[in-house]
Coordinates of C-alpha atoms and ligand atoms in Angstrom, one line a residue:
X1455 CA -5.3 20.7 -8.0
X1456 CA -7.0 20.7 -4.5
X1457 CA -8.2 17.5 -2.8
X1458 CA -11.2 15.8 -4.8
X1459 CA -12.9 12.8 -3.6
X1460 CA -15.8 10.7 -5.5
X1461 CA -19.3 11.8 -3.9
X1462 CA -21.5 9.1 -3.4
X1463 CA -24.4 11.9 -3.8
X1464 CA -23.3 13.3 -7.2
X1465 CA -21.6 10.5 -8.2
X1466 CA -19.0 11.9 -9.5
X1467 CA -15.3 12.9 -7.7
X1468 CA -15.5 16.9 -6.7
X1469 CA -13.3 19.0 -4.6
X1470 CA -13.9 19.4 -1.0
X1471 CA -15.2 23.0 -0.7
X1472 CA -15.1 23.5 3.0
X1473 CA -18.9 25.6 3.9
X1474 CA -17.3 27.6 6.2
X1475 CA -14.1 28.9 5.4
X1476 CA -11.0 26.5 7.2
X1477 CA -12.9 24.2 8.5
X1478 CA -13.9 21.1 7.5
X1479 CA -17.3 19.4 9.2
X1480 CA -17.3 15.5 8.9
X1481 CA -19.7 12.8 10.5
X1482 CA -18.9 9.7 10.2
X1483 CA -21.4 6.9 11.6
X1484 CA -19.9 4.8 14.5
X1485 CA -19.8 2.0 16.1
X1486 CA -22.7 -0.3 17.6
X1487 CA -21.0 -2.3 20.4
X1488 CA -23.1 -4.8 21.5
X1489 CA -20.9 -7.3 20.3
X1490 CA -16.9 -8.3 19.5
X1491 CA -15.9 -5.7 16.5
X1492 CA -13.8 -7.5 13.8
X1493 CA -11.3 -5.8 11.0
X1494 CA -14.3 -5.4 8.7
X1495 CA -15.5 -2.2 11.3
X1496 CA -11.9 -0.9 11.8
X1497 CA -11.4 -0.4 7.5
X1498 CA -13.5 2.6 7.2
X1499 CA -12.3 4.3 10.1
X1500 CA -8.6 3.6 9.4
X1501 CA -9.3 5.6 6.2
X1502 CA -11.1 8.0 7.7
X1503 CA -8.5 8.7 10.0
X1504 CA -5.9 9.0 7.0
X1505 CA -8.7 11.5 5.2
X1506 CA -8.6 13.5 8.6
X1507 CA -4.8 13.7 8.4
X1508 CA -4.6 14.8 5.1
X1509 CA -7.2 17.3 5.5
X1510 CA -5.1 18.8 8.7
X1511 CA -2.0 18.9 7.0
X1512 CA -0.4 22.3 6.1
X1513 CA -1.0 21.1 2.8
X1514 CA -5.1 21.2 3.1
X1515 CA -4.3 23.3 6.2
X1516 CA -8.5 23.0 7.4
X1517 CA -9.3 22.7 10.8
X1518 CA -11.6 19.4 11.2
X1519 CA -14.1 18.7 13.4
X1520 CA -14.8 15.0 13.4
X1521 CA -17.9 13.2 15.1
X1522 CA -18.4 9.6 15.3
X1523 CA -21.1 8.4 17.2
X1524 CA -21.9 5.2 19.5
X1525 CA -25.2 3.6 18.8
X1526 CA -25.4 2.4 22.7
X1527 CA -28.4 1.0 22.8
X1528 CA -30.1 -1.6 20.1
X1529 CA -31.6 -4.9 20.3
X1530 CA -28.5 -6.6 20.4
X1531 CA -27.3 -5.1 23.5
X1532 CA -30.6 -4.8 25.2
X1533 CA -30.6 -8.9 24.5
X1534 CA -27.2 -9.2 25.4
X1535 CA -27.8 -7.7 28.8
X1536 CA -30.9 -9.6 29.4
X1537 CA -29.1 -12.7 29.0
X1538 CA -26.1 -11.8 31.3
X1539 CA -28.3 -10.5 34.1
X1540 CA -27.1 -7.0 33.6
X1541 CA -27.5 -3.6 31.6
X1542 CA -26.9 -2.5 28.4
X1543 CA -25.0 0.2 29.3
X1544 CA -22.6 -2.4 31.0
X1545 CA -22.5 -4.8 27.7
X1546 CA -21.6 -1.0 25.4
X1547 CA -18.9 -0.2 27.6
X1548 CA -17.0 -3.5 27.4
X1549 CA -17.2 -4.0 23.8
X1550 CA -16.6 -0.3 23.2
X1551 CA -13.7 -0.2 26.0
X1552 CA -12.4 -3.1 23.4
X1553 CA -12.7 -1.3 20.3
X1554 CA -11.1 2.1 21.6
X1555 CA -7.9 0.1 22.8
X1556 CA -8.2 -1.8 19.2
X1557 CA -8.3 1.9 17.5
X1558 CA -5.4 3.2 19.8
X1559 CA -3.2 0.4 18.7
X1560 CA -4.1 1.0 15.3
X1561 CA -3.1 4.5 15.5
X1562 CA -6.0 5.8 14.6
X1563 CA -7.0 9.3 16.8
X1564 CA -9.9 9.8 18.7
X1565 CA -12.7 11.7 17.7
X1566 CA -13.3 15.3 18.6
X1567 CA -16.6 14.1 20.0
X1568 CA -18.3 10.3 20.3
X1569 CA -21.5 11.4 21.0
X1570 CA -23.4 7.8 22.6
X1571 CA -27.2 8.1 21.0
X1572 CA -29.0 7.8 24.7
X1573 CA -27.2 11.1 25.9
X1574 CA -28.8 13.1 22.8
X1575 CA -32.5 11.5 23.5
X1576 CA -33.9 14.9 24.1
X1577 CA -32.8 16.1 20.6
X1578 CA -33.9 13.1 19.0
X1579 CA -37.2 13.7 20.6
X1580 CA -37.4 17.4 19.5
X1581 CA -36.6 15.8 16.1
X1582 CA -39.3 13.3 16.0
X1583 CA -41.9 16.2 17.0
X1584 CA -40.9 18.3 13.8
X1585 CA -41.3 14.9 11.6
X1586 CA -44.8 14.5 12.8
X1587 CA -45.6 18.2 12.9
X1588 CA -45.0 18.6 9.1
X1589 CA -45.9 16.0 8.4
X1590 CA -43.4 13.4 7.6
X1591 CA -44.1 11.3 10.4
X1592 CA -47.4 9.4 12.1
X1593 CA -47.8 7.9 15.8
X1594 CA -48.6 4.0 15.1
X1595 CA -49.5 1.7 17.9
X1596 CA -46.3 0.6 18.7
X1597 CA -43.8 3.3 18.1
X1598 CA -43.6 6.3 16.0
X1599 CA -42.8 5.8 12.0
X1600 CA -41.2 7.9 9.0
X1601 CA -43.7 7.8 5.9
X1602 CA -41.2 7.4 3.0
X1603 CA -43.8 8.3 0.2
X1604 CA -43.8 12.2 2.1
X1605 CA -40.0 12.4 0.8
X1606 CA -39.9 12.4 -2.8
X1607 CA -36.3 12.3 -3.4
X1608 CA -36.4 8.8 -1.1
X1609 CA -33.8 6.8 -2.8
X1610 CA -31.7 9.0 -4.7
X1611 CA -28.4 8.8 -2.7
X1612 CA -28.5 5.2 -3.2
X1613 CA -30.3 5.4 -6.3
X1614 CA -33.2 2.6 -5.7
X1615 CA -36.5 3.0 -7.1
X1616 CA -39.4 3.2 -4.4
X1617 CA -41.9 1.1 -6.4
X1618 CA -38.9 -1.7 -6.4
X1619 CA -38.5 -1.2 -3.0
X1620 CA -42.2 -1.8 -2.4
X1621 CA -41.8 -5.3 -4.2
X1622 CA -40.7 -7.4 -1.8
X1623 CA -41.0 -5.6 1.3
X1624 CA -43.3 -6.7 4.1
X1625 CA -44.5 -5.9 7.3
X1626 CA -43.4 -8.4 9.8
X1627 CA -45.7 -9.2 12.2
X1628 CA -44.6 -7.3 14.8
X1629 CA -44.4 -3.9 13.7
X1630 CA -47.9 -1.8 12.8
X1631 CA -46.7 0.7 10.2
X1632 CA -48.8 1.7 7.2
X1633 CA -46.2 1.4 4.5
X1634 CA -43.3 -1.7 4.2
X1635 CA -40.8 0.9 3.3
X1636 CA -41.8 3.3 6.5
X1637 CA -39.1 3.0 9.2
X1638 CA -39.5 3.2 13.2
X1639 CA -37.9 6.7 14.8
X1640 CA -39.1 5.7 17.8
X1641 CA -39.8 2.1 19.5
X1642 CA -42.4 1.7 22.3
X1643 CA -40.9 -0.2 24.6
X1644 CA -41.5 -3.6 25.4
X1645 CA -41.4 -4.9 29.3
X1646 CA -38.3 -5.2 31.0
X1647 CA -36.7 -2.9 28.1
X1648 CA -34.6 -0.1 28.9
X1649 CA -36.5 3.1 28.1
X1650 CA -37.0 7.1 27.9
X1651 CA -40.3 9.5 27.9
X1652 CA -41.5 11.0 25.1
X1653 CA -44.9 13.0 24.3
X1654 CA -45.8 9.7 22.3
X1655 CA -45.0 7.2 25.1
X1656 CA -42.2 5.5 26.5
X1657 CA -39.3 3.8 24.7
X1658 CA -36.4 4.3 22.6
X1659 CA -35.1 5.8 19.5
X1660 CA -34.4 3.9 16.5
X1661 CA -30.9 3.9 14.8
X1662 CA -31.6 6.2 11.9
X1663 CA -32.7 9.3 14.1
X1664 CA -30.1 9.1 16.1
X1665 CA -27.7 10.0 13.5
X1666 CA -29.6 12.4 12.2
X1667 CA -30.3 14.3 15.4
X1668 CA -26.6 14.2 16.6
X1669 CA -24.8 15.5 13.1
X1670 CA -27.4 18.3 13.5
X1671 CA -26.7 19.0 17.1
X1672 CA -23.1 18.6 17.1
X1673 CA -22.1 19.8 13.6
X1674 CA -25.0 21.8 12.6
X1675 CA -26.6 21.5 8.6
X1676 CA -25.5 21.4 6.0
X1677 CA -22.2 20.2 7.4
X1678 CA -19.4 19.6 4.8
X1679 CA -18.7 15.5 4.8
X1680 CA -20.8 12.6 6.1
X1681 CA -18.5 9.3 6.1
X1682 CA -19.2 5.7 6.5
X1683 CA -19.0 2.0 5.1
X1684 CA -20.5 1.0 1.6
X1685 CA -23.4 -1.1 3.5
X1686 CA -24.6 2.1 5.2
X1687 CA -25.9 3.6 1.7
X1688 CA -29.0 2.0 2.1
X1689 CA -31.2 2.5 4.3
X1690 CA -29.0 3.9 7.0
X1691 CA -27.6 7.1 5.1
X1692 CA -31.0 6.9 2.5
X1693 CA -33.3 7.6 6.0
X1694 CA -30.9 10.2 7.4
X1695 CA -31.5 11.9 4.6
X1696 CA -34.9 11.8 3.9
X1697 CA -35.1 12.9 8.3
X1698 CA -32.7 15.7 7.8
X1699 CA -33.5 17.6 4.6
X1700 CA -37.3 18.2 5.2
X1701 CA -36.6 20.2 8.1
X1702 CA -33.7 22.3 6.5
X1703 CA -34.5 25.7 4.3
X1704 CA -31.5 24.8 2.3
X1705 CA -30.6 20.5 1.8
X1706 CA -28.2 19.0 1.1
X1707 CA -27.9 18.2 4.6
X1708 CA -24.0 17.0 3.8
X1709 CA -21.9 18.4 0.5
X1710 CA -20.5 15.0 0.3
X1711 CA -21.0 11.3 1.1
X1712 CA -18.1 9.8 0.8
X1713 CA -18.0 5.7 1.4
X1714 CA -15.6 3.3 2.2
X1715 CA -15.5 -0.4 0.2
X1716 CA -16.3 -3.5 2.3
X1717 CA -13.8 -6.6 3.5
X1718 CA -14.3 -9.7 2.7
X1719 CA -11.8 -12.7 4.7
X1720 CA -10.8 -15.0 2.7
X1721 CA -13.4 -14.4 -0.2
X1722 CA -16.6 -14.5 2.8
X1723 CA -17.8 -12.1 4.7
X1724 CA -16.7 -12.0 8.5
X1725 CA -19.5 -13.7 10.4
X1726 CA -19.4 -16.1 13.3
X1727 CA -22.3 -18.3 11.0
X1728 CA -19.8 -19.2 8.8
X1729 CA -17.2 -19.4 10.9
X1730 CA -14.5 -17.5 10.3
X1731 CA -15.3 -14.9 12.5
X1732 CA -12.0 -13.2 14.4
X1733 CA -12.5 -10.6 17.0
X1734 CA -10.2 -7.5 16.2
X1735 CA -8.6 -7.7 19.7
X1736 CA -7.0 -11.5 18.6
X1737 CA -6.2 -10.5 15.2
X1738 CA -4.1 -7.8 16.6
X1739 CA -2.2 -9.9 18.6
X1740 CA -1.3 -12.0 15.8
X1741 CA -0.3 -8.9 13.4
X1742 CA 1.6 -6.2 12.7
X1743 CA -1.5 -3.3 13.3
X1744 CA 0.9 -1.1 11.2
X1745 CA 1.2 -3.9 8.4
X1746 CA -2.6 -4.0 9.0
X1747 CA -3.2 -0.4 8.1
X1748 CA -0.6 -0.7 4.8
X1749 CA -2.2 -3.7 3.7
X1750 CA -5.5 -0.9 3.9
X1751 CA -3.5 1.8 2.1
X1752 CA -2.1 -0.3 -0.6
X1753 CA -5.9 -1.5 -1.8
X1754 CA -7.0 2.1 -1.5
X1755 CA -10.5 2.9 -0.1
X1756 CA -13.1 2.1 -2.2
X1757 CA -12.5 -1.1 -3.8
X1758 CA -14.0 -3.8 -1.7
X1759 CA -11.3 -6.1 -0.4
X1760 CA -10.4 -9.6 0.2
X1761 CA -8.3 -10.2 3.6
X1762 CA -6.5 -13.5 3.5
X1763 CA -3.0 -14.6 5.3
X1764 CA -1.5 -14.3 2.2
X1765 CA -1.9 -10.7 1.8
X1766 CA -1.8 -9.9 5.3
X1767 CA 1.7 -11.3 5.3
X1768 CA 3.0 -9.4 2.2
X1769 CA 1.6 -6.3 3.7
X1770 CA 4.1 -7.2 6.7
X1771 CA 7.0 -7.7 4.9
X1772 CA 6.7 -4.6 2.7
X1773 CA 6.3 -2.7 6.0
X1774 CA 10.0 -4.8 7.0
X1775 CA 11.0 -3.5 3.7
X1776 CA 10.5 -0.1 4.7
X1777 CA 11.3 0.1 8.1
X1778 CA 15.0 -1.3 6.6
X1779 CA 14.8 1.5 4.1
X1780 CA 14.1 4.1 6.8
X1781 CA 17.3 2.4 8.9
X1782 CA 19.5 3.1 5.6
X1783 CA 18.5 6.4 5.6
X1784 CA 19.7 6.9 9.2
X1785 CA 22.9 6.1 8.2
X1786 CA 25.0 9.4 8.4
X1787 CA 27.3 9.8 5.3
X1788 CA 30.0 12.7 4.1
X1789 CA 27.9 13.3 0.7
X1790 CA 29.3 14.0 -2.9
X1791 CA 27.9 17.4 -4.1
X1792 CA 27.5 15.6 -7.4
X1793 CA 25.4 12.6 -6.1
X1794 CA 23.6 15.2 -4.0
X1795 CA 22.8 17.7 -6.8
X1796 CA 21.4 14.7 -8.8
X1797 CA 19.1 13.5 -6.1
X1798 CA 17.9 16.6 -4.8
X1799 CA 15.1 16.2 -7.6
X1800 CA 14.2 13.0 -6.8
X1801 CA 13.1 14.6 -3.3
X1802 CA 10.5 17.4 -5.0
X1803 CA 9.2 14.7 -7.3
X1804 CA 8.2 12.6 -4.4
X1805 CA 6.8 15.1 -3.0
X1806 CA 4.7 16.0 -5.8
X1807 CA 3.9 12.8 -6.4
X1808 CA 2.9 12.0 -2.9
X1809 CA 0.4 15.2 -2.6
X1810 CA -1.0 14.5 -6.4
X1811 CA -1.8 10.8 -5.3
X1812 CA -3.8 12.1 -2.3
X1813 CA -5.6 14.7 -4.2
X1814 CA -6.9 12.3 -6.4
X1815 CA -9.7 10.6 -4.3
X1816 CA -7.3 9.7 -1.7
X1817 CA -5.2 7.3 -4.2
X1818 CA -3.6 5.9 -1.2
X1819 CA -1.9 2.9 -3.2
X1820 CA -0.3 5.2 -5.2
X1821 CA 0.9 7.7 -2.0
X1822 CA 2.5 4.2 -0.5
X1823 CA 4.5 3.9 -3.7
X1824 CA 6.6 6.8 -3.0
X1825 CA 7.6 5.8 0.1
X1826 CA 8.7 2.8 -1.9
X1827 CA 10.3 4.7 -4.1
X1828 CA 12.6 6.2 -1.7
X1829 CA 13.0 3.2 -0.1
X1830 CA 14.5 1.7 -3.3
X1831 CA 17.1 5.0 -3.2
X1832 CA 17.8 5.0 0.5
X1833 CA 21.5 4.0 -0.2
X1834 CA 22.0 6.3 -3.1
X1835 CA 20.2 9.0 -0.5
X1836 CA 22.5 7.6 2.7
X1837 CA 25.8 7.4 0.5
X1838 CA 24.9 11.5 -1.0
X1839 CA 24.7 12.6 1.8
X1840 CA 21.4 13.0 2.0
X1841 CA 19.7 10.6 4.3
X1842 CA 18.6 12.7 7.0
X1843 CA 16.6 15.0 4.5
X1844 CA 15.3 11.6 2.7
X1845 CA 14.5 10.5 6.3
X1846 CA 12.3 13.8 7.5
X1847 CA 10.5 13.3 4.6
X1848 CA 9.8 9.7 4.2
X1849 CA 8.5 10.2 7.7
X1850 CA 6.4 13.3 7.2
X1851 CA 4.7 11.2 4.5
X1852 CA 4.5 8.0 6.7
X1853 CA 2.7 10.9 9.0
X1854 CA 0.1 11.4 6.9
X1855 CA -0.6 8.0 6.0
X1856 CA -0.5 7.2 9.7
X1857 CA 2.2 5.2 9.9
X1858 CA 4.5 7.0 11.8
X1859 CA 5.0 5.2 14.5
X1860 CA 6.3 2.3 12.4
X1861 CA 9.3 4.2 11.3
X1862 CA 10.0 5.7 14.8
X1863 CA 13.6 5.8 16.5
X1864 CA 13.4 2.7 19.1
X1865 CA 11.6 1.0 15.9
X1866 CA 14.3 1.5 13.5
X1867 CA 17.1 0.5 16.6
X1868 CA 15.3 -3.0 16.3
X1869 CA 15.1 -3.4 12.6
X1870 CA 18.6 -2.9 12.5
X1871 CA 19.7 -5.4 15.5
X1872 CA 17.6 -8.3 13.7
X1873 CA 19.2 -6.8 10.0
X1874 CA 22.2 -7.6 12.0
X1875 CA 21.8 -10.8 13.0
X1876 CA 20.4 -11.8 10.0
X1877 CA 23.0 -10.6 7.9
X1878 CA 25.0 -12.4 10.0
X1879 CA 23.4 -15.6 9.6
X1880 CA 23.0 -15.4 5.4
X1881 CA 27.1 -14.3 5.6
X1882 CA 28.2 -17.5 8.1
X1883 CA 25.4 -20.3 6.2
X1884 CA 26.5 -19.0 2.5
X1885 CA 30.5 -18.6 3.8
X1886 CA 30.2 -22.2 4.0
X1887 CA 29.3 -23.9 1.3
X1888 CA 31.3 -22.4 -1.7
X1889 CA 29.8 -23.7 -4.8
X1890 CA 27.1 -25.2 -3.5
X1891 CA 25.0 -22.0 -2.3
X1892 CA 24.6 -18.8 -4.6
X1893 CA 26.8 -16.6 -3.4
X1894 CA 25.3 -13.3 -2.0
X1895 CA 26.9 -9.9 -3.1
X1896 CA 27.8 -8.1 0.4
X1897 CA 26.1 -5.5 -1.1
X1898 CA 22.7 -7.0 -0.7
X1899 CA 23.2 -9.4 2.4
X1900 CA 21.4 -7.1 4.8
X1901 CA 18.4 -6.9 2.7
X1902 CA 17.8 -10.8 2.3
X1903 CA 15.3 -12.6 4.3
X1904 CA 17.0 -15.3 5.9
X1905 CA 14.2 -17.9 5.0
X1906 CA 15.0 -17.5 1.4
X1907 CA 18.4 -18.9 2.4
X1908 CA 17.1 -21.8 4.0
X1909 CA 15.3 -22.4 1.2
X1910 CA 18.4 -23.0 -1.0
X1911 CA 20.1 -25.0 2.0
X1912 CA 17.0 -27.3 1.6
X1913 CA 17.2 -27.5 -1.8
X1914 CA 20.9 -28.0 -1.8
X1915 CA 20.4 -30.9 0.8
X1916 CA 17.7 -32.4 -1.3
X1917 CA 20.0 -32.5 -5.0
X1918 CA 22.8 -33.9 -2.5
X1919 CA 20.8 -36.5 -1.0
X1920 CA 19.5 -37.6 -4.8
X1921 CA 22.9 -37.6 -5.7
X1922 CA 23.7 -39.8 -2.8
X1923 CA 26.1 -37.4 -1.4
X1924 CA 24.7 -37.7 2.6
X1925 CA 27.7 -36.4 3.7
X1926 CA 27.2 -32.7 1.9
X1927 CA 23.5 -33.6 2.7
X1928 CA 24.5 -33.7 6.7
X1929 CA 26.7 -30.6 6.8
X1930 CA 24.0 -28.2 4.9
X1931 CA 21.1 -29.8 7.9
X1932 CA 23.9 -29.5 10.5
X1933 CA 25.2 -26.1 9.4
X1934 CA 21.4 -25.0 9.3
X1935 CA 20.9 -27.1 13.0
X1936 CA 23.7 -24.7 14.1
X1937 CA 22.2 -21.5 13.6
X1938 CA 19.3 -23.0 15.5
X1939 CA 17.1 -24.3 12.4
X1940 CA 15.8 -27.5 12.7
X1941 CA 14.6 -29.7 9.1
X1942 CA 11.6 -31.8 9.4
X1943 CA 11.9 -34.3 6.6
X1944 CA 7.9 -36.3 5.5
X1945 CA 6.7 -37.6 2.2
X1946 CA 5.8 -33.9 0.7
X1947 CA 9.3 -32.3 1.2
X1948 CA 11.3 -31.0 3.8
X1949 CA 10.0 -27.9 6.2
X1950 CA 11.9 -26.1 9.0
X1951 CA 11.3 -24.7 12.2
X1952 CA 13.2 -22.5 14.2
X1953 CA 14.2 -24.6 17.6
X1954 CA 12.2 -23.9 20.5
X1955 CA 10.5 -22.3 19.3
Ligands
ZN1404 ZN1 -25.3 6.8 11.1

């Protein structure tokens, strides 16, 4: 089965049918950096990166074009730059010099092209012409409008009702269009604004145009895939549309629309209102990016998604989890044919299992549990014989998924030091106290988290000390105070923390 993927415009998953043979066309609407961009930007580009992948792989084998755009100029950044006594162009490039680094570190590639809206105002502007020429759009007395009631077929991608749509909207003061539900293409500008000529007067596009005129220019239509977040639906992607199509012989303008669920943190939406806002730059520094991008995978595209410290801290130690499995693999072993001929079909089925996951809607969730599932065999693979051909492929799967990186040489050298020295420390704490702490099977010492062992030393300490055994209570904290953990005792329990730390 080849790659299917739900269409937001059919509704319905459908296999990517490239328009021109090989090559796969895909927009997918950018950035607008006027201000600090937070993890809830970075989701749908992470997975749009891991679509891109896949559809590159010899798998898929398509050559891809990708174009994401940068909506440079908006009020935010014209306000922005009014308020620091400078330019907008100066305000886009920090936030958007920000973001790129954010991306690189999140190992997501560049574009093939990042077109930035005020480089492509003459197309915009050839655009707006046809609109009014045929029709579709009127000259009002401070910019130039879209009249939704021209476009029949207005609402269908997002499938909202124009007469609902009417209920409810308004026309704010400021604006002087005929309709509620007509939206600007171009905006007259205002004193002091930045601005551009046009045939209709001075001033700068609106947000929707731009996207319109650059898939077009860039990509040509009908191109294959148009990409972005859940909340672009409506209007963004709904006015594209109704832009684009009237002006092509044959619509749809894209085959698919294919959109990525929303994040939530912490059950809220991100927003520096309620406080919990975190710009993407500080979160990296406190995280894992590649945890950050599993946690992504494991929830799987669509579904919206609830980012909390919790889950981000899961996702980080099932990323450990693999990265020690990887480290097995490495381990270079004289093999049994036996063990080897039983475990050579383990191999295909991942395989199978990987690619069938991807097919279907980019089930992402269900592509990470293979890796799992070799993880759990790394040993088995390692003691066969095998690891090295378990290895290439775990990694040409972590390649897909973008993780790569994660499971690199110098990565898996410093998984195994700290395996090492926690190994260590489970083997000398548990050595000691015969009886009193579980004992742990050698077998499974270099998988234990030492924190888990600290855990029983606390607990041990705690039955001693009810007991009134404060010698045994001493010798667990000072055996614990030895390896550089230090016990906090308060009313609620006992906590540790590692010394100087
Ligand atoms: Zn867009």
């Amino acid at each position: 089965m080849p790659l299917r993927l739900y269409n937001t415009r059919t509704r319905a998953v459908e296999p990517l049918k490239p328009l021109e043979p090989d090559h796969v066309r895909v927009y997918v609407c950018g950035l607008t950096p006027s201000a600090e961009a937070h993890l809830g930007h970075a989701r749908s580009f992470l997975f749009f990166d891991v679509l891109r992948r896949y559809l590159e792989h010899p798998r898929n084998g398509w050559r891809v074009t990708y174009v994401q755009n940068v909506t440079d100029i908006d009020d935010r950044s014209i306000a922005t730059a009014q308020l620091e006594g400078t330019t907008f162009d100066v305000v886009v490039a920090r936030y958007y010099a920000a973001f790129k680094e954010a991306m690189r570190v999140l190992n997501v590639r560049e574009p093939d092209s990042e077109p930035y809206a005020t480089k492509y105002v003459p197309q915009i502007i050839e655009m707006i012409g046809e609109l009014i020429e045929r029709g579709y759009a009127y000259v009002a007395q401070d910019g130039v409008y879209y009249a939704v009631e021209t476009f029949p077929r207005y609402g269908e991608l997002s499938g909202k009702k124009i007469d609902e749509l009417r209920i409810g909207a308004r026309i704010a003061e400021n604006e002087h269009k005929a309709d509620p539900l007509d939206f600007a293409l171009w905006k007259f500008a205002k004193p002091g604004e930045p601005q551009w000529a046009s045939p209709w007067g001075s001033g700068r596009p609106g947000w929707h145009i731009e996207c319109s005129a650059m898939s077009r220019a860039l990509l040509g239509v009908p191109f294959d895939l148009h990409g972005g977040g859940y909340d672009l639906i409506f209007p963004h992607h709904e006015n594209e549309i109704a832009q684009s199509e009237p002006l092509m012989a044959k619509p749809p303008m894209a085959e698919m629309w294919v959109h990525g669920g929303l994040l939530n943190f912490e059950n809220r939406k991100m927003s520096k209102s309620l406080g919990n806002f975190e710009p993407l730059t500080e979160l990296l520094k406190r995280h894992d990016p590649f945890a950050i991008r599993l946690l992504f995978l494991q929830t799987g595209y669509r579904k919206p998604m609830n980012f909390t410290e919790e889950s981000i801290a899961g996702a980080t130690s099932a990323l450990r989890r693999l990265q020690r499995g990887a480290r097995e693999m490495r381990r270079s072993v004289v093999g049994r044919p036996l063990e080897k001929e039983l475990l050579r079909p383990r191999l295909d089925d991942a395989e199978r299992e990987f690619f069938n996951a991807l097919d279907d809607d980019m089930d992402t969730s269900r592509a990470l549990a293979v890796l799992f599932s070799l993880d759990i065999r790394s040993r088995s693979f390692a003691s066969a014989g095998m690891g090295a051909d378990a290895l290439a492929k775990f990694r040409a799967f972590a390649d897909v998924l973008g993780l790569r990186p994660a499971f690199a040489e110098d990565q898996l050298i410093e998984v195994d030091k700290q395996v090492r020295l926690s190994a260590d420390f489970v083997d000398r704490v548990v050595l000691q106290f015969p009886g009193i702490l579980p004992p742990v099977h050698p077998d499974v010492v270099e998988g234990i988290d030492p924190a888990q062992v600290i855990d029983k030393v606390i607990a041990a300490r705690t039955a001693a000390r009810t007991a009134k055994d404060f010698a045994l209570g001493d010798r667990l904290r000072d055996a614990l105070a030895a390896e550089g953990i230090v016990l906090k005792d308060s009313k609620d329990g006992t906590t540790w923390t590692v010394a100087g730390a």
